[in-house]
Structures are given as structure tokens and as C-alpha cells.
Short mmCIF file of C-alpha atoms in Angstrom, two decimals:
data_model
loop_
_atom_site.label_atom_id
_atom_site.label_comp_id
_atom_site.label_asym_id
_atom_site.label_seq_id
_atom_site.Cartn_x
_atom_site.Cartn_y
_atom_site.Cartn_z
CA MET A 1 77.16 124.10 -145.22
CA GLY A 2 79.87 122.28 -142.92
CA ILE A 3 82.66 123.58 -140.84
CA ARG A 4 85.13 125.29 -143.09
CA VAL A 5 89.11 125.32 -141.98
CA ASN A 6 91.17 127.77 -143.30
CA ALA A 7 94.53 126.60 -143.77
CA ASP A 8 96.17 129.12 -141.74
CA ALA A 9 94.39 127.77 -138.89
CA PHE A 10 97.24 125.94 -138.25
CA THR A 11 99.93 128.53 -137.91
CA PHE A 12 97.91 130.68 -135.02
CA ILE A 13 96.90 127.29 -133.49
CA GLY A 14 101.09 126.50 -133.27
CA VAL A 15 101.94 129.99 -132.16
CA ALA A 16 99.57 130.07 -129.80
CA ILE A 17 100.66 126.48 -128.03
CA ASN A 18 104.21 128.01 -129.20
CA PRO A 19 104.21 131.81 -128.51
CA GLY A 20 107.85 131.75 -128.58
CA TYR A 21 106.97 131.59 -132.30
CA LEU A 22 106.89 135.21 -132.03
CA PHE A 23 111.22 136.03 -131.55
CA GLN A 24 111.86 134.05 -135.22
CA PRO A 25 113.26 136.39 -137.76
CA ASP A 26 111.02 136.79 -140.19
CA TYR A 27 107.97 134.63 -138.55
CA LEU A 28 104.44 135.38 -140.37
CA ARG A 29 102.34 136.86 -138.08
CA GLN A 30 104.72 138.88 -135.49
CA SER A 31 102.87 142.46 -136.83
CA ARG A 32 99.87 140.65 -134.97
CA PRO A 33 101.33 138.98 -131.65
CA ALA A 34 97.73 140.33 -128.86
CA TYR A 35 96.25 137.49 -131.05
CA ALA A 36 98.13 135.00 -130.60
CA LEU A 37 98.44 135.41 -127.26
CA ILE A 38 95.06 136.28 -126.43
CA GLY A 39 94.58 132.37 -128.78
CA SER A 40 97.16 131.11 -125.85
CA VAL A 41 95.89 131.77 -122.92
CA VAL A 42 92.51 131.51 -124.30
CA GLY A 43 93.32 127.74 -124.98
CA TYR A 44 95.62 126.03 -121.74
CA SER A 45 92.74 127.43 -119.90
CA ILE A 46 90.78 125.28 -121.63
CA TYR A 47 93.75 122.67 -121.66
CA TYR A 48 94.25 122.83 -118.18
CA ALA A 49 89.82 123.18 -117.14
CA THR A 50 89.38 119.91 -118.90
CA TYR A 51 92.16 118.14 -117.56
CA PRO A 52 89.33 114.90 -116.50
CA LEU A 53 88.13 115.13 -119.75
CA HIS A 54 91.03 114.29 -122.18
CA ALA A 55 91.07 110.53 -121.68
CA VAL A 56 87.10 111.11 -122.94
CA PHE A 57 89.11 113.29 -126.61
CA LYS A 58 90.84 111.20 -126.69
CA ARG A 59 89.12 108.50 -127.46
CA GLN A 60 85.83 110.09 -129.43
CA MET A 61 88.89 112.01 -131.37
CA LYS A 62 90.17 107.86 -132.51
CA LYS A 63 86.49 107.35 -133.67
CA SER A 64 85.90 110.40 -135.50
CA LEU A 65 89.10 111.17 -137.17
CA ASP A 66 91.92 109.75 -139.91
CA LEU A 67 94.56 110.81 -137.97
CA HIS A 68 97.74 110.45 -139.88
CA GLY A 69 101.22 111.24 -138.89
CA THR A 70 104.01 110.35 -136.25
CA LYS A 71 102.72 108.71 -132.65
CA SER A 72 104.69 111.86 -131.00
CA GLU A 73 101.94 114.43 -133.09
CA LYS A 74 98.70 112.45 -131.91
CA ASP A 75 100.03 112.70 -128.64
CA LYS A 76 98.85 116.13 -129.27
CA GLY A 77 95.35 115.61 -130.80
CA VAL A 78 93.82 116.65 -127.59
CA LEU A 79 96.33 119.90 -127.03
CA TYR A 80 95.53 120.98 -130.10
CA PHE A 81 91.57 120.10 -130.22
CA CYS A 82 91.42 122.60 -127.49
CA PHE A 83 93.40 125.49 -128.66
CA TYR A 84 90.74 125.54 -131.48
CA LEU A 85 88.50 125.14 -128.80
CA GLY A 86 89.38 128.56 -127.75
CA TYR A 87 89.80 129.54 -130.86
CA ILE A 88 86.15 129.35 -131.99
CA LEU A 89 85.02 131.14 -128.00
CA LEU A 90 86.97 133.54 -129.36
CA ASN A 91 84.92 133.46 -132.27
CA LEU A 92 82.01 133.46 -130.83
CA SER A 93 82.78 136.28 -128.53
CA ILE A 94 83.61 138.98 -130.48
CA LEU A 95 80.28 138.35 -132.91
CA LEU A 96 78.07 138.42 -129.80
CA CYS A 97 80.44 141.79 -129.28
CA SER A 98 79.14 142.80 -132.96
CA LEU A 99 75.63 142.44 -131.77
CA LEU A 100 75.31 143.76 -129.26
CA VAL A 101 77.27 146.88 -130.58
CA PHE A 102 74.57 146.68 -133.54
CA ASP A 103 72.18 146.60 -130.76
CA ARG A 104 72.87 149.27 -128.81
CA LEU A 105 73.62 151.33 -132.66
CA ILE A 106 69.91 151.47 -132.90
CA HIS A 107 68.76 152.61 -129.67
CA LEU A 108 71.30 155.04 -129.74
CA THR A 109 70.55 156.77 -132.96
CA SER A 110 67.22 155.14 -133.60
CA GLY A 111 64.99 154.90 -130.56
CA TYR A 112 63.44 151.41 -129.25
CA TRP A 113 62.51 148.69 -132.04
CA LYS A 114 59.25 149.25 -134.01
CA ASN A 115 58.78 146.96 -136.72
CA GLY A 116 57.72 143.40 -135.52
CA LYS A 117 60.68 141.15 -133.56
CA LEU A 118 61.01 138.84 -136.69
CA LEU A 119 62.39 141.49 -139.09
CA TYR A 120 64.70 142.71 -135.99
CA ILE A 121 66.40 139.36 -135.26
CA LEU A 122 66.63 138.44 -139.07
CA THR A 123 68.54 141.97 -140.01
CA LEU A 124 70.91 140.81 -136.91
CA LEU A 125 71.04 137.71 -139.00
CA MET A 126 72.53 139.56 -141.42
CA ILE A 127 75.63 140.27 -138.54
CA ALA A 128 75.90 136.68 -138.04
CA GLY A 129 75.00 135.04 -141.18
CA ASN A 130 77.32 136.38 -143.75
CA HIS A 131 79.96 134.87 -146.11
CA GLU A 132 82.47 136.05 -143.40
CA THR A 133 81.25 133.62 -140.41
CA LYS A 134 80.32 130.98 -142.80
CA TYR A 135 84.21 130.75 -144.13
CA PHE A 136 85.71 132.12 -140.72
CA PHE A 137 83.51 131.48 -138.10
CA TRP A 138 85.20 128.27 -137.70
CA THR A 139 88.43 128.00 -138.09
CA PRO A 140 90.64 130.34 -135.81
CA HIS A 141 90.89 133.47 -137.82
CA GLN A 142 90.91 137.44 -137.81
CA GLN A 143 88.13 137.84 -140.07
CA LEU A 144 85.82 138.97 -138.35
CA PHE A 145 86.98 141.61 -137.33
CA ASN A 146 86.36 142.67 -140.54
CA ILE A 147 82.21 142.18 -138.82
CA LEU A 148 83.80 144.54 -135.06
CA THR A 149 85.45 146.90 -136.14
CA PRO A 150 83.34 149.09 -138.64
CA LEU A 151 80.75 148.72 -135.46
CA LEU A 152 82.63 149.84 -132.82
CA SER A 153 84.45 152.83 -135.27
CA LEU A 154 80.31 153.93 -135.89
CA TYR A 155 79.64 153.33 -132.72
CA ALA A 156 82.47 155.61 -131.57
CA GLY A 157 82.12 158.47 -133.70
CA ILE A 158 78.93 159.30 -133.05
CA LYS A 159 79.25 158.57 -129.10
CA ILE A 160 82.12 160.62 -128.94
CA ILE A 161 80.59 163.54 -130.93
CA GLN A 162 77.10 163.62 -129.58
CA ASN A 163 78.77 163.39 -125.47
CA ASN A 164 81.63 165.46 -126.20
CA ILE A 165 83.58 162.49 -124.74
CA LEU A 166 86.30 164.13 -121.62
CA PRO A 167 89.20 164.39 -123.01
CA ALA A 168 91.38 161.07 -120.44
CA LYS A 169 88.26 159.36 -122.02
CA LEU A 170 89.79 159.82 -125.80
CA PHE A 171 93.53 159.16 -124.53
CA LEU A 172 92.30 156.25 -123.29
CA TYR A 173 90.50 154.68 -126.28
CA SER A 174 93.24 155.43 -128.24
CA PHE A 175 96.16 153.52 -125.73
CA LEU A 176 93.22 151.15 -126.05
CA SER A 177 92.61 150.69 -130.05
CA GLY A 178 96.57 150.78 -130.42
CA CYS A 179 96.68 147.61 -128.48
CA ALA A 180 93.92 146.26 -130.88
CA LEU A 181 96.30 146.86 -133.78
CA LEU A 182 99.02 144.54 -133.17
CA ILE A 183 95.18 142.14 -132.84
CA TYR A 184 94.39 143.46 -136.37
CA GLY A 185 95.34 145.99 -138.65
CA ASN A 186 91.62 147.06 -139.27
CA PHE A 187 91.54 148.38 -135.59
CA LEU A 188 94.28 151.40 -138.18
CA LEU A 189 90.11 152.90 -138.68
CA LEU A 190 89.21 152.61 -134.94
CA PHE A 191 92.02 154.98 -134.17
CA ILE A 192 90.81 157.57 -137.24
CA THR A 193 87.55 157.72 -135.76
CA ILE A 194 88.66 158.57 -132.28
CA LEU A 195 91.03 160.79 -133.72
CA ALA A 196 88.95 163.29 -136.14
CA SER A 197 86.14 162.82 -133.71
CA GLY A 198 88.50 164.39 -130.60
CA LEU A 199 89.45 166.95 -134.09
CA TYR A 200 86.54 167.59 -133.89
CA ILE A 201 85.00 168.29 -130.30
CA TYR A 202 88.14 170.29 -129.73
CA SER A 203 87.55 172.73 -132.98
CA LYS A 204 84.07 173.45 -131.22
CA SER A 205 85.37 173.86 -128.21
CA ASN A 206 86.72 177.96 -127.60
CA GLN A 207 88.24 177.34 -124.64
CA LEU A 208 90.79 175.74 -126.27
CA ASN A 209 93.03 177.01 -129.05
CA TYR A 210 95.43 175.66 -131.49
CA ARG A 211 98.21 174.47 -129.68
CA ALA A 212 96.25 173.02 -127.00
CA ILE A 213 94.72 171.32 -129.60
CA ILE A 214 96.94 170.09 -131.04
CA ILE A 215 99.04 168.64 -127.90
CA ARG A 216 95.71 167.04 -127.32
CA LEU A 217 96.15 164.52 -130.45
CA THR A 218 100.04 164.46 -130.15
CA THR A 219 99.27 163.21 -127.12
CA MET A 220 96.27 160.41 -128.35
CA ILE A 221 99.05 160.06 -131.10
CA LEU A 222 101.07 159.21 -129.38
CA LEU A 223 98.86 156.77 -126.55
CA PHE A 224 97.74 154.50 -129.50
CA SER A 225 101.68 154.65 -130.76
CA ILE A 226 103.18 153.21 -128.30
CA PRO A 227 102.27 149.25 -127.90
CA THR A 228 103.74 148.05 -131.13
CA VAL A 229 106.67 150.78 -130.72
CA SER A 230 106.89 148.96 -127.44
CA TRP A 231 106.44 144.78 -129.14
CA ILE A 232 109.02 146.72 -132.14
CA LEU A 233 111.80 147.43 -128.84
CA LEU A 234 111.55 144.75 -127.45
CA LEU A 235 112.26 142.96 -130.26
CA LYS A 236 115.52 144.78 -131.14
CA PHE A 237 116.32 143.90 -128.28
CA LYS A 238 116.32 140.70 -128.46
CA GLU A 239 118.13 141.31 -131.66
CA ILE A 240 115.55 140.12 -134.12
CA ASN A 241 114.13 143.07 -136.70
CA PHE A 242 110.76 143.43 -136.51
CA THR A 243 108.77 141.82 -139.58
CA SER A 244 105.04 142.78 -141.27
CA SER A 245 104.31 140.50 -144.10
CA GLU A 246 101.33 143.37 -144.90
CA LEU A 247 104.36 145.48 -145.36
CA ASN A 248 107.09 143.41 -146.67
CA VAL A 249 104.79 140.11 -148.40
CA TYR A 250 102.01 142.54 -150.48
CA ARG A 251 103.12 145.62 -149.97
CA GLN A 252 99.96 147.20 -148.39
CA PHE A 253 100.17 150.98 -149.08
CA ILE A 254 104.08 150.50 -149.86
CA TRP A 255 102.87 149.68 -153.21
CA ILE A 256 102.02 153.54 -153.83
CA ALA A 257 105.45 154.15 -152.69
CA ASP A 258 106.62 151.86 -155.29
CA ALA A 259 105.29 152.95 -157.75
CA VAL A 260 105.68 156.67 -157.44
CA LYS A 261 109.46 155.61 -157.32
CA ILE A 262 108.94 154.24 -161.37
CA SER A 263 107.46 156.92 -162.21
CA PRO A 264 102.89 159.10 -162.17
CA GLN A 265 103.20 156.94 -165.44
CA HIS A 266 103.36 154.07 -162.97
CA LEU A 267 101.77 155.26 -159.90
CA LEU A 268 98.35 155.90 -162.53
CA TYR A 269 98.73 152.65 -164.19
CA CYS A 270 99.18 150.96 -160.43
CA GLY A 271 96.26 152.78 -159.54
CA SER A 272 93.67 152.11 -161.79
CA VAL A 273 94.57 148.27 -162.25
CA ASN A 274 94.02 148.57 -158.67
CA THR A 275 91.07 149.95 -158.73
CA TRP A 276 89.27 147.15 -160.73
CA TYR A 277 90.21 144.82 -158.39
CA PHE A 278 88.88 146.28 -155.73
CA LEU A 279 85.96 146.88 -157.48
CA GLN A 280 85.85 143.12 -158.00
CA THR A 281 85.33 142.84 -154.37
CA PHE A 282 82.16 143.86 -154.38
CA GLY A 283 79.93 140.99 -154.43
CA SER A 284 79.91 140.56 -150.34
CA ILE A 285 77.97 143.58 -149.56
CA LEU A 286 75.20 142.91 -153.12
CA LEU A 287 73.21 140.81 -150.39
CA PRO A 288 72.87 142.90 -147.91
CA LEU A 289 73.00 146.18 -150.33
CA LEU A 290 69.75 144.67 -150.93
CA LEU A 291 67.76 146.28 -148.37
CA PRO A 292 68.13 149.38 -148.88
CA ALA A 293 67.66 148.89 -152.69
CA ILE A 294 63.95 148.16 -150.97
CA THR A 295 63.74 150.64 -148.70
CA ILE A 296 64.48 153.92 -150.26
CA PRO A 297 62.17 153.45 -153.20
CA TYR A 298 59.30 152.30 -151.18
CA PHE A 299 60.19 155.59 -149.56
CA ILE A 300 60.09 157.78 -152.35
CA LYS A 301 56.58 156.37 -153.74
CA ASN A 302 54.40 156.03 -150.33
CA ASN A 303 56.33 159.88 -149.91
CA ILE A 304 57.90 158.70 -146.50
CA SER A 305 60.47 161.68 -145.30
CA LEU A 306 64.09 160.76 -146.12
CA SER A 307 65.30 163.31 -144.03
CA VAL A 308 67.68 161.26 -140.97
CA LEU A 309 70.03 160.69 -144.28
CA THR A 310 70.82 165.11 -144.20
CA GLN A 311 70.74 164.63 -140.00
CA SER A 312 74.63 163.69 -138.00
CA ILE A 313 73.66 160.30 -136.63
CA ALA A 314 73.60 159.80 -141.33
CA ILE A 315 76.93 162.72 -142.68
CA ILE A 316 78.71 160.73 -139.21
CA PRO A 317 78.61 156.76 -140.95
CA LEU A 318 79.12 158.15 -144.11
CA LEU A 319 82.57 160.31 -143.64
CA ILE A 320 83.95 156.93 -141.00
CA CYS A 321 81.98 154.97 -144.00
CA ILE A 322 84.74 156.17 -146.73
CA ALA A 323 87.64 156.58 -144.39
CA HIS A 324 86.79 152.21 -144.76
CA VAL A 325 86.55 152.87 -148.44
CA LEU A 326 90.19 154.98 -148.70
CA PHE A 327 91.98 152.26 -146.74
CA PHE A 328 91.09 149.36 -148.70
CA TRP A 329 91.10 150.92 -151.57
CA SER A 330 94.87 152.01 -150.59
CA LEU A 331 95.33 149.08 -149.27
CA GLY A 332 96.90 146.79 -152.34
CA TYR A 333 94.99 143.82 -151.38
CA TYR A 334 91.85 142.68 -152.50
CA ALA A 335 89.50 139.96 -150.72
CA ASP A 336 85.70 140.23 -150.82
CA ARG A 337 86.32 138.92 -147.28
CA LEU A 338 87.78 142.95 -146.22
CA THR A 339 85.85 145.14 -148.26
CA PHE A 340 82.58 142.21 -146.22
CA SER A 341 84.07 145.98 -143.74
CA LEU A 342 81.81 147.85 -145.35
CA VAL A 343 77.96 145.50 -145.08
CA PRO A 344 77.89 147.13 -141.67
CA PHE A 345 77.49 150.66 -142.68
CA ILE A 346 74.99 149.09 -145.76
CA LEU A 347 72.73 147.36 -142.67
CA TYR A 348 73.25 150.63 -140.06
CA TYR A 349 71.89 152.60 -142.57
CA PHE A 350 68.64 150.39 -143.58
CA ILE A 351 67.93 150.95 -140.14
CA LEU A 352 67.87 154.24 -139.78
CA LEU A 353 65.69 154.57 -142.58
CA ILE A 354 63.16 151.58 -141.22
CA ASN A 355 62.83 152.58 -137.94
CA GLN A 356 61.72 156.02 -138.48
CA GLN A 357 58.65 154.81 -137.53
CA LYS A 358 56.29 151.10 -138.35
CA ALA A 359 57.35 150.61 -141.68
CA ASP A 360 53.93 149.53 -143.69
CA LYS A 361 53.46 145.76 -143.79
CA LYS A 362 54.02 144.96 -147.64
CA LEU A 363 56.98 146.67 -146.80
CA GLU A 364 57.88 144.31 -144.25
CA PHE A 365 56.93 141.57 -146.00
CA ALA A 366 59.32 142.47 -148.42
CA LEU A 367 62.24 143.02 -146.43
CA ILE A 368 61.85 139.10 -144.63
CA LEU A 369 60.88 137.64 -147.24
CA ILE A 370 64.88 139.30 -149.10
CA ILE A 371 66.95 138.17 -145.51
CA SER A 372 65.10 135.56 -145.40
CA ILE A 373 66.79 134.16 -149.56
CA SER A 374 69.80 136.16 -148.54
CA PHE A 375 70.54 133.48 -145.44
CA LEU A 376 69.53 131.21 -147.40
CA TRP A 377 71.72 131.20 -150.56
CA ILE A 378 74.53 131.80 -147.88
CA VAL A 379 73.79 128.38 -146.40
CA PHE A 380 74.01 126.88 -149.93
CA PHE A 381 76.32 128.61 -152.25
CA GLU A 382 78.61 130.47 -152.40
CA ALA A 383 78.51 134.47 -152.11
CA PRO A 384 77.54 136.40 -155.22
CA HIS A 385 80.88 137.62 -155.86
CA PHE A 386 82.29 138.55 -159.27
CA SER A 387 85.96 136.99 -159.47
CA ASN A 388 86.50 133.44 -157.42
CA ARG A 389 90.47 134.53 -156.75
CA LEU A 390 89.83 137.77 -154.91
CA PHE A 391 87.14 135.37 -153.22
CA LEU A 392 89.02 133.23 -152.24
CA ASN A 393 92.48 135.61 -150.86
#
């Protein structure tokens, strides 16, 4: 229990205060400028809105913090506090959006909640109270998008296919997901979901030929690319080479091409090693996995139907989940916090199963107990993990 601040927090606060850093050659956060700009807007809004309280903030900080550094640095304490607060409010917004999307998914796929408010609240708590929020809610960081983006992908995939969304909306969604890519890299998965869902409904249409489908899909890809290409061109205009630490430093995805250049055998070796590393990050899903692990055997024992798992509301999310697994496996950079993106899928399938009908009291009690123990475990201990290095990566 406590407030954990990641070392990256100083970088995020610094670039939000001075967005000009984004135009420095080889700047570490240059590939994700939108997150810094959002932090800048929110931070400066809080700073100027709370101007009458700055003297109070300064006195309180003097009492409670042992600040080191020069007088000039100490004088910036209130400014840094306002930007820190802005990022925490941003994290809160991301988490609230995650809860709202998860709630919409429940009602969209299985109707009203049938199993008591306590189990419903505790299930939502699995989204809000976990090792991802424990380590990253109180710090300026992008990691809470590992909760929101998979939920948005689920919601978008199901909604698009069920409602046959119009092309104009798909074009808009493609452009917005392209903008979101400048916030965090896993929004690429949201676009892949939108693109694949669009391909599905276009292929089912009797009014479209292959040429029309290709034109629409190409338009979606172009609209998705516009924000990133525009940012790269802006940097070029200022005679700055675009820098991506994900590609240049961590060789995310690029490791495959690097290995191929050496030999097919080396690619096989690297793939095996990376697979082993990837599997070691699956400790992050163990506690949520207990819920379907209890529910499915109970259903089988009591002859309760599992046919919901053969319906489109289960098959579509499975395909989206497979895309997420392949994405994070091929990344080449592994950490429990990234693999946590699979947890929303686990909770979705648990909801799909349990909300078919009113659960037996014994099962409901067992699930409530498991969720409560899981939450307390996260509060007082480290989350289950297989590798300390990858857990803290």
C-alpha cells in the first residue's frame, strides 16, 4: 500500500511543461507526442486555475516534502505538483472510461446483470484494482491504456459487426485510432480490430465488389496513417529525424528482420528465446484466470450449457484476443505490464459465462471470495510473477 512513482514520471512531466523537448533530435518520447501534449493542456489548466492556492501548496509541500536542489528548482515545486496532479486525473479518466466500456460490454453481450450487485462491483474491481493500477495509477505513465485499449477493441469489434456500421463511421474510427497511436502504441491493435471488422461486413455485403472493398480498406489505412505521417513530416520540416525508441532502442518487431538477416536458424533461436520470455510474463493473468477456472468446471459438473462460447459474441473476441497475443509475442520486448492486456479478455469471457443466468449461491460465494482474496493479495503483496526482471521491466 502506498504511492509508487515510476522513474519515467519525471520525463513525462518535463515534456508536458516544455513540449518543445519533442523537437529535440533523438528525444526519447518523440514517437508519442499526443500523450505529452494532453499532459501539457491538463497540467497548465490546473496550474492557472489553482493560482490563488499556490501559496497554500508551497507551504504544504515545505512541511511534507524534503526537497533537494537549487532555489530555482524548489520554486518549480508547485508547477511540478500541478502537472503531476494533471497526469493522475488523466489516469483516473482512463480508468473510468475502462469501467464504462466494460459495463457497456456486459449489457451489449449478455443483457442486464443477473447475479447480485456485490459480484458485479467486485468484478469491476478486477478492472480497477490490480497490479497494473497498483504500480501505474499514481504515476504519470501510459500503462493504464493496457486496460482501456483491449476493452475498446472488444467493444468496437462486436459493435461494428453486430450493427453493420456505415463506412463513414469506420473512416472516422480509423482516423481517431491513428490519432490515438500518437498516445500509445497498442492503439494499433484497435485499428487492426476496426479494419478486420470492416473487412468482415464488407465481404458479407452483396452490393460491393472486390475493387470497392479494396478501395474502402485502403482509405481506412490511409486515414489511420495521416496523424503519424503528419507528425513525421512536421519533424522533417524542422530538419529533425523522427526518433522511435520502440524501434531504434528496443527493436520492437524489428528483431524479426534483424534475425532473418543473420540466418533462418538464428530466427528460430531468437523466436524460441522470446517465446520463453513472453511465457514468463503470464503471471499477470493468474489471479483473474481463477474466475473462469472455477466457473467452467462448475458449469460442466452441473450440466449448465457452455453454448454461449460458440456464438459470435464469443468467437469475435477470441479472434481479437489472438491478435493481441500475436502482437505482444512478436513485440520482442516483454513485461508483465504488457501481457496484462489479456486480462480484459479473461474477464469478458467470465462475464459471458456467469451472466447467462442467475448463478447458484455456492458458486457466487466462491467467486466473491476469490475476487476478495485476489484484491487483498494485490494490496499487500507483489502480484504473482515468474521473473523479477520481466515483472519490473
